[in-house]
Amino acid sequence: MTRSLRPIWLSSLLLANGLPLRAEPVSLNQIAAIRSLSREDAKQGFPVEVRGVVTWGGSSWFILQDETGGLTVNLGLARRSGVWRGGTNTLTLHVGEEVQIVGVCHAAGFAPDILPKTIRVLGKQPLPPARPMEPARFFSGADACERIEARGVVQGFQDDQSGNVVLQVDANPGRFTVETTRTVVKTPKELVDAEVFFRGVAGTYFNSRREVTGIRLLVSQPEDLRIEKPAARSALEAAKLVLSQLWPFRPVPLGPHRQLVEGTVIYAQSGQVFYIQDGETSVRVETLGLENLLPGDRVQVSGFVDMRRQVAGLTGAVIRKIGAASEPEPVKMNPGEILALNAKAMLSGQASEPNDFDGRLITFRGRLLNIQPAIDRKPPWQRLALDASGTIVEVLLYKGDTKAFEELQPGSELEVTGIAQLEFDLFPEKQSTLQHPPSGLQLLLRSKDDVVVLQAPPWWTPQRLAGALAGGVFLLMGVMVWTWQLHRQLARKTKLLAAEMHARRDAAIEFKATLRERNRLAVNLHDTLLQTMSGLGYQLEACETEAVPANERKGNHLETARRMVQHAQEDLRGTVWALRVLPLHERTFAEALQVLANQMAEGRAEKITIKAEGALPLLSEFVAGNLLMVAQEAMHNALKHAQATLIETTVSAAPDEKHITIEIRDNGIGFDPAASSRASSGHFGLMGMRERLDRLGGKLHIESKPGRGTRVLVEVTLRPFDDELADV
């Protein structure tokens, strides 16, 4: 079955079972069928039952291959998502084990995979044969999860975070990585520059769009790695190339092995980057070694050609000092001339003459635009932006003392010396060919001495003039904004004061009207309904006396009715009393509050205490009356609903006598304030308390939890015009 027919085969499989293409089919039992699913189909989670050999093992994921192909089994995700039914024991599979998996397909980050429900180990089996690498398939990721044979030159290595080994391999052409263990590769340094045969499982690196960004080969067994041509005994004993002939046209290519060159060090960052020059050519070299190189050292360098900068350099270099030489003199060359020279050569399809000046030691003059120190304490330690006759150049210092630059002033005329480093855009705008000239130039300083101040900037610079003008404009704008803000603030405060006076005036009028209406309603209830219920109680008692013998009265219907009337009479009497608002009558607010508490506690076992902290200011009648109503409602709720045995009320005033606070605490059963604050819950008393305080511009805070008692805090701001409003 060819791979191009796999989607047709899958559709035929679904239709053969009498099911639409999107319906759940019978279990897919071949890996090729799962690999052929579109991402949309893989998201359906079709049932899977496959059998294959583990080619790469782990505790959270492993790779399975049958005779039709290979894929990933994501055991970790199956556990986290609840698909896994195989128990809580850790399952670690080993390469060469044959397993049977029942699960569902899953649209993974790159290719479809399986979320297993159960895994059954059947025994050991030989690994599937590996296919020779086909570059078009291998580097596109089409061979992912399948066993592949590949060859290449190892150009470097590193240990990953888990302690395994990652090899960088050049397949000539094409680069990939090999991930393996120290069991397979005991001394990876010996593999560098060797031609090596690899057998393993192909894998990919991919981005969040599911696009391939790199290829890797997973090698798990020692016999799957074989050195076919060892590296040279010494990397520094190969045939030496002239530096200017490092990577030009050759009828016979050099291949991916190390190349040996010689030159004089003109710039060095220890253990990272250095430049060597020989004749008119300079080359950038990257190394992980700790060689202490200095300008003037004559060295031999053996490294792999690196074209990432679009100018040939060397990486993974091995270095040997062979003597000393005089440093070349810097060339006086303006950066704009260097860029123009390279642009002319590239557009004409010729080499730049006398050379491209990349990596050369140059010197030029420029005007300092700005200074930028290190970002996040990372090199470069200093960045200078210079205008060199219309070309903006970034000057970088990676080492040395940077304090000397702190005294530099923008606008200064400088003479700088350093290593020219060309910059290229990978995809320049309006460029129809990949042969494009450099887009800019950086200069690498060797030390702070490479910067010489030729002329300090004049004091009265255009920048300072612009700054002074801008300062004057900002000052004028600030005054205008400040005046406008004052006007707005005055208007806003006037509006707020008028609104507050209006609200408190309405509160005063409403208080007097409410007071009259409550007193009238209390009198009417007392003189009508309460008297009627009292008479009804007497009549029921008389009927009971005449109709029922004394020894049979207990528990009869007349006695029950009489007690119900008596209970209703007591409730009504309490309501009548609650409706009558207690006026101050020449009392202070604290005294009125005490009288109110005494009346509420009369005849009850519950205890109500009143405490006044400090001297309280004189309150207007309507403010005191509203506060008494709020306090009365809070204490009434504690007695009626909270089953409290102790109610503590504390009243206090701020030192400026502009604020008064009342705190009512009880030890009752508590409640949920959030649930009880809605009118639908039947707690109209709390709503009434909030409305009264809103009219006074006050605040009501209620803290309570079931079983923990209740704290009611009332805060009101006193106004100097309250006494005037009391006479409305």
XYZ file of C-alpha atoms in Angstrom:
728
model
C 0.000 0.000 0.000
C 1.564 3.279 -1.054
C 1.529 6.242 1.291
C -0.346 8.395 -1.247
C -3.330 5.989 -1.009
C -3.551 5.973 2.808
C -6.319 8.622 3.132
C -8.343 6.814 0.428
C -7.776 3.526 2.242
C -8.993 5.058 5.536
C -12.126 6.477 3.898
C -12.803 3.063 2.359
C -12.347 1.462 5.767
C -14.948 3.774 7.331
C -17.441 3.421 4.482
C -17.014 -0.371 4.414
C -18.329 -0.481 7.945
C -21.473 1.407 6.919
C -20.414 4.574 8.779
C -20.022 8.190 7.636
C -16.490 9.537 7.485
C -16.891 11.554 10.722
C -18.584 8.735 12.668
C -16.645 6.555 15.091
C -15.321 3.517 13.135
C -14.304 0.128 14.307
C -10.940 0.136 16.080
C -8.023 1.215 13.907
C -5.489 -1.604 14.104
C -2.668 -0.399 11.851
C -0.334 2.472 12.668
C -0.312 3.611 9.033
C -4.063 4.227 9.246
C -3.612 6.387 12.344
C -0.719 8.343 10.769
C -2.914 9.044 7.738
C -5.675 10.695 9.806
C -6.176 14.394 9.243
C -5.874 16.603 12.306
C -9.653 17.059 12.352
C -10.211 13.280 12.260
C -7.561 12.662 14.930
C -9.415 15.053 17.238
C -12.443 12.721 17.094
C -10.652 10.231 19.338
C -11.425 7.140 17.240
C -10.838 3.810 19.036
C -7.463 2.199 18.415
C -6.194 -1.354 18.954
C -2.654 -1.873 17.690
C 0.228 -4.241 18.248
C 3.876 -3.354 17.727
C 7.409 -3.170 19.071
C 8.731 -0.424 21.343
C 11.582 1.337 19.515
C 12.178 4.124 22.065
C 11.033 3.740 25.669
C 10.186 5.982 28.611
C 7.815 6.261 31.557
C 5.608 9.033 30.119
C 5.868 8.381 26.359
C 7.367 5.864 24.009
C 7.510 5.107 20.293
C 5.772 2.087 18.792
C 6.303 0.636 15.320
C 4.516 -2.117 13.422
C 4.970 -3.371 9.894
C 3.150 -0.273 8.498
C 4.827 2.582 10.375
C 5.594 4.175 13.749
C 4.052 6.732 16.096
C 4.210 8.095 19.643
C 2.182 6.651 22.525
C 1.540 9.446 25.027
C 1.110 7.638 28.340
C 1.651 10.773 30.452
C -1.174 12.709 28.767
C -3.436 9.642 28.936
C -2.939 9.558 32.722
C -3.562 13.303 33.142
C -6.685 13.315 30.965
C -8.247 10.231 32.598
C -8.062 7.990 29.510
C -5.585 5.556 31.108
C -7.222 2.589 32.883
C -4.135 0.586 33.609
C -3.827 1.475 37.285
C -1.557 3.830 39.206
C 1.658 1.783 39.034
C 4.501 3.317 37.047
C 4.855 1.611 33.679
C 8.292 1.733 32.054
C 8.637 -0.024 28.720
C 11.952 -1.051 27.197
C 13.174 -1.105 23.634
C 12.377 -4.437 21.938
C 9.233 -5.254 23.959
C 6.161 -6.191 21.948
C 2.973 -4.644 23.345
C -0.725 -4.585 22.551
C -2.434 -1.229 23.099
C -6.118 -0.363 23.331
C -6.812 3.357 23.320
C -7.904 6.333 21.231
C -6.224 8.432 18.566
C -5.144 11.953 19.480
C -4.163 15.069 17.492
C -0.732 15.738 18.958
C 1.602 18.690 18.424
C 3.055 17.327 15.176
C 1.778 13.917 13.982
C -1.212 11.943 15.351
C -0.441 9.748 18.336
C -2.251 7.353 20.717
C -3.627 7.876 24.205
C -3.610 4.354 25.676
C -6.358 2.929 27.876
C -4.574 -0.368 28.502
C -1.138 -1.732 27.600
C -0.308 -5.432 27.606
C 3.319 -6.585 27.292
C 3.507 -9.659 25.057
C 7.248 -10.371 25.200
C 10.464 -9.522 23.339
C 10.726 -9.146 19.555
C 13.470 -8.051 17.155
C 13.360 -4.363 16.251
C 11.883 -3.498 12.845
C 14.526 -3.027 10.133
C 15.724 0.546 9.610
C 15.364 2.190 6.202
C 18.215 4.212 4.658
C 17.709 7.938 4.983
C 16.055 9.690 2.043
C 16.944 13.378 2.563
C 13.663 14.733 1.145
C 11.577 12.601 3.532
C 13.931 12.695 6.498
C 14.401 16.478 6.666
C 10.688 17.181 6.067
C 9.659 15.101 9.117
C 7.785 12.481 7.065
C 9.874 9.707 8.682
C 8.987 10.771 12.231
C 8.767 7.822 14.671
C 10.218 5.330 12.165
C 13.602 3.560 12.306
C 16.113 5.179 9.959
C 19.782 4.698 9.058
C 21.832 7.867 8.531
C 25.450 8.938 8.150
C 27.220 12.189 8.828
C 30.163 14.038 10.331
C 29.837 14.927 14.020
C 30.619 18.622 14.378
C 29.974 19.094 18.090
C 28.236 17.772 21.175
C 26.719 18.857 24.463
C 25.065 17.280 27.501
C 21.332 17.974 27.744
C 19.398 18.735 30.949
C 18.736 15.046 31.671
C 22.417 14.068 31.423
C 22.164 12.503 27.962
C 24.328 13.423 24.976
C 23.266 15.508 21.991
C 25.472 15.325 18.895
C 25.397 17.910 16.085
C 25.731 16.078 12.762
C 26.250 17.339 9.203
C 24.820 14.813 6.707
C 26.363 16.761 3.791
C 23.914 18.199 2.927
C 21.532 18.686 5.798
C 22.107 19.027 9.536
C 20.396 17.068 12.313
C 20.997 16.121 15.947
C 21.462 12.713 17.509
C 20.082 12.225 21.026
C 21.540 9.278 22.904
C 22.918 8.231 26.283
C 26.329 7.906 27.907
C 25.857 4.135 27.643
C 25.925 4.422 23.850
C 28.491 7.243 23.659
C 31.016 7.063 26.473
C 33.485 9.645 25.111
C 31.639 11.972 22.717
C 34.753 14.095 22.214
C 36.251 11.238 20.166
C 33.366 11.458 17.706
C 33.959 15.079 16.743
C 35.057 15.281 13.075
C 34.513 11.529 12.632
C 32.252 10.003 9.965
C 29.656 8.032 11.904
C 26.836 5.617 11.047
C 23.648 5.980 13.103
C 20.574 3.776 13.400
C 17.633 5.083 15.421
C 14.142 6.510 15.507
C 13.532 9.739 13.592
C 12.053 12.636 15.528
C 11.358 16.308 14.976
C 11.565 19.698 16.610
C 8.495 21.772 15.789
C 6.915 25.118 16.611
C 3.451 26.036 17.884
C 2.149 25.886 14.295
C 3.169 22.206 14.031
C 5.905 23.158 11.528
C 9.231 21.325 11.452
C 12.124 23.415 12.772
C 14.704 20.625 13.079
C 15.295 16.890 12.841
C 16.689 14.532 15.467
C 17.558 10.850 15.575
C 16.973 8.887 18.801
C 19.648 6.226 19.256
C 19.149 3.795 22.153
C 21.584 0.889 21.653
C 25.402 0.806 21.387
C 25.293 -1.328 18.228
C 23.276 1.424 16.498
C 26.247 3.818 16.454
C 29.383 2.957 14.480
C 32.430 5.049 13.581
C 33.095 4.504 9.882
C 35.997 6.911 9.597
C 37.687 8.133 12.762
C 38.597 11.758 13.206
C 42.150 12.750 12.443
C 44.542 11.966 15.258
C 45.165 15.668 15.586
C 42.830 18.315 14.253
C 45.849 20.550 13.758
C 47.754 18.193 11.426
C 45.458 18.441 8.385
C 46.355 20.252 5.200
C 46.335 23.981 5.872
C 44.180 26.382 3.873
C 44.957 29.977 3.107
C 42.503 32.108 5.056
C 41.272 33.874 1.930
C 40.402 30.467 0.388
C 38.288 29.172 3.279
C 34.981 28.729 1.435
C 35.148 29.939 -2.190
C 34.266 28.044 -5.367
C 35.988 24.651 -5.748
C 35.427 21.995 -8.406
C 35.706 19.428 -5.630
C 33.974 20.413 -2.353
C 35.872 20.245 0.928
C 33.079 18.420 2.776
C 31.853 18.865 6.335
C 35.148 18.123 8.145
C 37.219 20.602 10.103
C 39.370 23.007 8.119
C 42.807 24.198 9.277
C 43.812 27.846 8.868
C 46.408 30.179 10.352
C 46.333 33.839 11.327
C 47.027 36.576 13.847
C 44.539 37.309 16.619
C 43.207 40.878 16.305
C 40.272 40.600 18.752
C 39.358 38.088 21.477
C 36.505 37.387 23.882
C 37.887 34.634 26.096
C 36.076 31.312 25.630
C 33.573 32.749 23.118
C 34.601 34.596 19.948
C 37.804 35.871 18.413
C 38.941 37.194 15.038
C 42.084 36.188 13.189
C 43.615 37.973 10.199
C 46.023 36.810 7.551
C 46.914 39.215 4.794
C 43.802 41.183 3.841
C 41.281 38.587 5.109
C 39.792 38.225 8.586
C 37.611 35.377 9.906
C 35.351 35.105 12.936
C 35.983 32.012 15.126
C 33.704 30.559 17.815
C 35.113 28.261 20.494
C 33.998 26.759 23.785
C 37.564 26.498 24.999
C 39.134 28.689 27.653
C 42.215 29.728 25.719
C 43.589 33.025 26.943
C 44.183 34.681 23.592
C 45.555 38.188 23.171
C 45.814 40.441 20.132
C 49.090 39.651 18.371
C 49.040 35.904 19.107
C 49.816 33.831 16.023
C 47.526 30.762 16.038
C 46.491 27.748 14.037
C 42.736 27.111 14.109
C 40.892 23.958 13.073
C 37.113 24.320 12.925
C 33.928 23.655 10.993
C 32.845 26.206 8.402
C 29.853 28.211 9.617
C 27.751 30.325 7.220
C 25.053 31.492 9.655
C 26.210 35.117 9.300
C 26.346 34.788 5.479
C 30.086 35.342 5.809
C 32.244 32.256 6.327
C 33.420 31.716 9.884
C 34.597 28.782 11.970
C 32.863 27.047 14.861
C 33.820 24.239 17.261
C 37.398 25.363 16.860
C 40.556 23.733 18.210
C 43.392 26.249 18.716
C 47.171 26.108 18.956
C 49.440 29.084 19.579
C 52.476 29.052 17.292
C 54.091 32.386 18.081
C 53.574 36.119 18.084
C 53.200 38.737 15.411
C 52.681 42.463 15.230
C 49.106 43.627 15.225
C 47.928 45.000 11.906
C 47.415 48.733 11.692
C 43.788 49.844 11.538
C 42.507 50.909 8.142
C 40.923 54.362 7.908
C 37.611 53.497 6.350
C 34.189 55.067 6.760
C 31.373 52.539 7.446
C 29.266 54.061 4.676
C 32.059 53.399 2.183
C 32.297 49.758 3.343
C 28.557 49.219 2.883
C 28.603 50.917 -0.530
C 31.590 48.798 -1.608
C 29.793 45.557 -0.701
C 26.481 46.706 -2.222
C 28.147 47.511 -5.546
C 29.890 44.122 -5.607
C 26.743 42.145 -4.772
C 24.527 43.964 -7.265
C 27.101 43.475 -10.023
C 27.742 39.824 -9.125
C 31.420 40.451 -8.427
C 33.717 40.216 -5.410
C 34.333 43.418 -3.470
C 37.740 44.989 -4.007
C 40.131 45.256 -2.227
C 37.980 43.140 0.185
C 34.710 43.246 2.090
C 36.334 44.548 5.341
C 34.297 42.128 7.508
C 36.460 41.352 10.555
C 39.030 44.004 9.660
C 40.420 46.511 12.143
C 39.164 49.926 11.013
C 39.116 53.467 12.400
C 36.759 56.349 11.602
C 35.219 59.516 13.035
C 31.604 60.006 14.059
C 29.226 62.017 16.193
C 27.905 60.349 19.338
C 24.110 60.036 19.294
C 23.443 58.127 22.521
C 24.860 55.674 25.069
C 23.056 52.562 26.279
C 24.458 50.496 29.188
C 24.097 46.726 29.538
C 20.532 45.409 29.533
C 19.665 43.002 32.378
C 23.365 42.832 33.312
C 24.156 40.971 30.097
C 26.892 41.781 27.562
C 27.600 43.883 25.653
C 28.416 46.087 28.604
C 28.121 49.274 26.578
C 26.446 50.320 23.325
C 27.242 53.569 21.519
C 25.268 54.831 18.544
C 27.413 56.945 16.162
C 26.550 58.961 13.103
C 29.437 58.402 10.707
C 28.783 60.791 7.818
C 25.147 59.766 7.605
C 25.598 56.064 8.403
C 24.400 54.947 11.825
C 26.861 52.511 13.407
C 26.372 50.483 16.595
C 29.590 50.355 18.630
C 29.799 47.499 21.171
C 32.095 46.922 24.139
C 32.022 43.357 25.528
C 34.869 43.613 27.999
C 36.874 46.093 30.030
C 36.060 49.148 32.125
C 32.966 51.079 31.024
C 33.226 53.961 33.523
C 35.136 56.052 31.006
C 32.020 56.134 28.832
C 29.917 57.678 31.603
C 31.527 61.071 30.899
C 30.766 60.991 27.176
C 28.148 63.497 26.053
C 25.822 63.071 23.071
C 26.994 65.374 20.298
C 30.687 64.696 20.952
C 32.985 64.103 17.992
C 34.728 60.748 18.495
C 37.377 58.699 16.780
C 36.732 54.973 17.243
C 38.804 51.926 16.343
C 37.575 48.353 16.287
C 36.558 45.249 14.365
C 34.031 45.811 11.578
C 31.250 43.211 11.628
C 28.810 43.214 8.714
C 25.097 42.600 9.320
C 22.745 40.972 6.846
C 18.939 40.765 6.654
C 17.795 37.230 5.873
C 14.739 38.487 3.989
C 15.259 42.101 2.937
C 12.324 44.100 1.642
C 12.022 44.682 -2.111
C 14.780 42.181 -2.854
C 14.139 39.627 -5.594
C 17.268 37.575 -4.996
C 18.942 35.964 -2.000
C 22.191 37.654 -3.013
C 21.757 40.873 -1.112
C 24.250 43.375 0.308
C 24.840 43.925 4.019
C 22.199 46.009 5.770
C 24.434 47.525 8.433
C 27.727 47.446 10.299
C 28.679 46.932 13.936
C 32.007 47.832 15.480
C 33.525 45.666 18.236
C 35.747 47.672 20.578
C 38.840 45.961 21.969
C 38.950 48.206 25.061
C 37.889 51.648 26.291
C 41.072 53.073 24.733
C 39.549 52.508 21.285
C 37.335 55.580 21.846
C 38.996 59.027 21.670
C 37.074 62.279 22.185
C 38.078 64.763 19.489
C 35.662 67.550 20.377
C 33.152 67.969 23.175
C 29.650 69.113 22.186
C 28.829 72.866 22.468
C 26.823 73.726 25.567
C 24.004 75.357 23.618
C 23.139 72.445 21.414
C 19.978 72.092 19.344
C 18.952 69.369 21.772
C 19.280 71.718 24.743
C 17.416 74.481 22.884
C 14.682 72.040 22.001
C 14.689 70.870 25.612
C 14.343 74.433 26.905
C 11.505 75.190 24.506
C 9.836 71.916 25.366
C 10.265 72.705 29.071
C 8.629 76.096 28.628
C 5.761 74.589 26.659
C 5.305 71.861 29.236
C 5.402 74.435 32.051
C 2.736 76.536 30.337
C 0.663 73.453 29.637
C 1.125 72.386 33.248
C -0.163 75.737 34.537
C -3.134 75.547 32.174
C -3.895 71.960 33.173
C -3.497 72.841 36.863
C -5.911 75.789 36.506
C -8.368 73.623 34.616
C -8.091 70.893 37.244
C -8.707 73.424 40.025
C -11.776 74.692 38.192
C -13.059 71.161 37.671
C -12.323 70.207 41.266
C -14.124 73.307 42.574
C -17.111 72.622 40.328
C -17.161 68.966 41.338
C -16.938 69.726 45.057
C -19.643 72.392 44.760
C -21.874 69.926 42.954
C -21.185 67.200 45.530
C -21.843 69.594 48.416
C -25.111 70.743 46.872
C -26.148 67.132 46.269
C -25.235 66.183 49.831
C -27.129 69.158 51.307
C -30.122 68.253 49.172
C -29.954 64.605 50.252
C -29.634 65.482 53.947
C -32.457 68.014 53.644
C -34.625 65.286 52.118
C -33.519 62.970 54.922
C -34.538 65.547 57.530
C -37.952 66.091 55.936
C -38.480 62.365 55.522
C -37.412 61.748 59.121
C -40.005 64.144 60.495
C -42.710 62.740 58.217
C -41.736 59.193 59.103
C -41.666 60.053 62.782
C -45.192 61.471 62.629
C -46.480 58.548 60.583
C -44.870 55.915 62.818
C -46.262 57.577 65.945
C -49.713 57.855 64.321
C -49.616 54.211 63.273
C -48.475 53.169 66.740
C -51.343 55.080 68.375
C -53.884 53.592 65.969
C -52.627 50.067 66.539
C -52.622 50.608 70.297
C -56.100 52.104 70.431
C -57.756 49.703 67.977
C -56.172 46.367 67.204
C -54.307 45.990 70.500
C -57.413 46.844 72.520
C -59.504 44.497 70.420
C -57.044 41.661 70.939
C -57.003 42.373 74.674
C -60.799 42.104 74.725
C -60.668 38.936 72.684
C -58.300 37.450 75.219
C -60.620 38.313 78.091
C -63.603 36.737 76.288
C -61.695 33.545 75.593
C -60.639 33.360 79.236
C -64.275 33.847 80.350
C -65.527 31.158 77.992
C -62.878 28.796 79.297
C -63.879 29.522 82.916
C -67.587 28.857 82.288
C -67.344 25.952 79.890
C -64.398 23.907 81.114
C -63.850 22.596 84.656
C -60.634 23.730 86.291
C -59.129 20.253 86.295
C -59.676 19.893 82.501
C -58.489 23.266 81.289
C -54.911 22.379 80.599
C -54.388 21.602 76.917
C -57.939 22.265 75.735
C -58.675 24.261 72.600
C -59.890 27.357 74.424
C -56.712 27.577 76.436
C -54.641 27.125 73.265
C -56.580 29.877 71.504
C -56.204 32.165 74.513
C -52.442 31.628 74.582
C -52.185 32.292 70.839
C -54.082 35.550 71.267
C -51.864 36.455 74.209
C -48.712 35.762 72.138
C -50.032 37.831 69.233
C -50.880 40.598 71.693
C -47.325 40.629 73.001
C -45.908 40.725 69.446
C -48.226 43.566 68.527
C -47.275 45.465 71.676
C -43.611 45.071 70.697
C -44.400 46.321 67.210
C -46.245 49.332 68.604
C -43.301 50.086 70.858
C -40.833 49.691 67.989
C -42.824 52.108 65.849
C -42.573 54.827 68.470
C -39.238 56.487 67.901
C -37.511 57.562 71.038
C -36.773 61.340 70.784
C -33.808 62.912 72.511
C -35.924 65.067 74.922
C -32.936 67.072 76.219
C -30.815 63.922 76.440
C -27.447 63.354 74.857
C -27.298 60.762 72.109
C -25.556 58.264 74.390
C -28.253 58.737 77.059
C -31.027 58.277 74.508
C -29.322 55.141 73.290
C -29.156 53.835 76.884
C -32.870 54.501 77.427
C -33.623 52.702 74.185
C -31.559 49.710 75.307
C -33.241 49.621 78.729
C -36.715 49.583 77.164
C -35.758 46.815 74.713
C -34.228 44.647 77.466
C -37.094 45.159 79.920
C -38.622 41.837 80.916
C -36.017 39.860 78.947
C -33.210 37.578 80.020
C -30.954 38.994 77.299
C -28.436 41.670 78.319
C -27.892 44.888 76.341
C -24.953 47.155 77.203
C -24.244 50.687 75.969
C -20.728 52.173 76.032
C -19.749 55.692 74.984
C -16.072 56.257 74.195
C -14.931 59.851 74.664
C -17.001 62.988 74.380
C -19.710 62.825 71.721
C -20.686 65.949 69.739
C -24.208 67.337 69.823
C -26.292 65.769 67.069
C -29.152 67.363 65.204
C -32.562 65.829 65.793
C -32.883 64.133 62.402
C -29.334 62.678 62.456
C -29.759 61.358 66.001
C -33.235 60.031 65.190
C -32.076 58.129 62.116
C -29.117 56.680 64.032
C -31.438 55.603 66.849
C -33.690 53.890 64.295
C -30.715 52.070 62.786
C -29.430 51.019 66.223
C -32.936 49.983 67.273
C -33.300 47.810 64.158
C -29.882 46.183 64.710
C -30.618 45.357 68.378
C -34.128 44.213 67.479
C -32.701 41.799 64.876
C -30.245 40.443 67.442
C -33.063 39.797 69.929
C -35.577 38.415 67.449
C -33.469 36.461 64.944
C -29.982 35.867 66.365
C -30.973 34.194 69.690
C -28.278 36.345 71.291
C -27.822 36.496 75.078
C -25.481 39.509 75.030
C -25.633 42.624 72.846
C -22.819 45.168 73.183
C -23.256 48.628 71.662
C -20.343 51.094 71.477
C -20.693 54.674 70.230
C -17.642 56.874 69.556
C -16.651 60.011 67.689
C -13.483 60.961 65.821
C -11.178 63.518 67.525
C -12.254 66.182 65.004
C -15.932 65.541 65.972
C -16.805 65.226 62.288
C -17.535 61.505 62.289
C -19.591 59.288 64.596
C -19.402 55.504 64.751
C -21.786 52.955 66.300
C -20.731 49.315 66.712
C -23.302 46.641 67.724
C -21.983 43.150 68.511
C -23.931 40.071 69.566
C -23.065 36.485 70.424
C -25.961 34.993 68.467
C -26.121 32.326 65.807
C -25.031 34.654 62.993
C -26.084 34.529 59.339
C -24.806 34.955 55.774
C -24.868 38.720 54.963
C -24.598 38.106 51.202
C -27.705 35.932 51.166
C -29.650 38.129 53.605
C -28.950 41.456 51.884
C -31.442 40.796 49.067
C -35.049 41.851 49.381
C -36.132 38.427 48.123
C -34.744 36.912 51.324
C -37.321 38.787 53.408
C -34.805 40.913 55.358
C -36.341 44.326 54.706
C -34.860 45.637 57.985
C -31.318 45.520 56.606
C -32.438 47.304 53.446
C -34.100 50.006 55.536
C -30.913 50.491 57.570
C -28.851 50.886 54.401
C -31.328 53.346 52.870
C -31.308 55.547 55.982
C -27.526 55.644 56.052
C -27.333 56.320 52.314
C -29.478 59.428 52.815
C -27.088 60.576 55.551
C -24.035 59.815 53.390
C -23.062 57.120 55.877
C -21.820 53.542 55.587
C -23.097 50.240 56.962
C -20.734 47.269 57.408
C -22.052 43.870 58.493
C -19.703 41.047 59.482
C -21.265 37.706 60.323
C -20.920 33.990 59.780
C -23.313 31.216 60.797
C -22.483 30.191 64.360
C -20.098 33.127 65.035
C -22.276 36.079 65.974
C -22.739 39.385 64.178
C -20.950 42.763 64.095
C -22.798 45.813 62.723
C -20.695 48.954 62.154
C -22.375 52.293 61.365
C -20.288 55.294 60.220
C -21.759 58.762 59.560
C -20.040 62.026 58.679
C -21.443 65.066 60.517
C -21.961 68.302 58.615
C -21.980 71.890 59.985
C -25.285 72.596 58.236
C -27.164 69.715 59.944
C -28.598 72.020 62.640
C -29.991 74.365 59.978
C -31.654 71.443 58.179
C -33.274 70.297 61.395
C -35.658 73.299 61.258
C -37.076 72.559 57.792
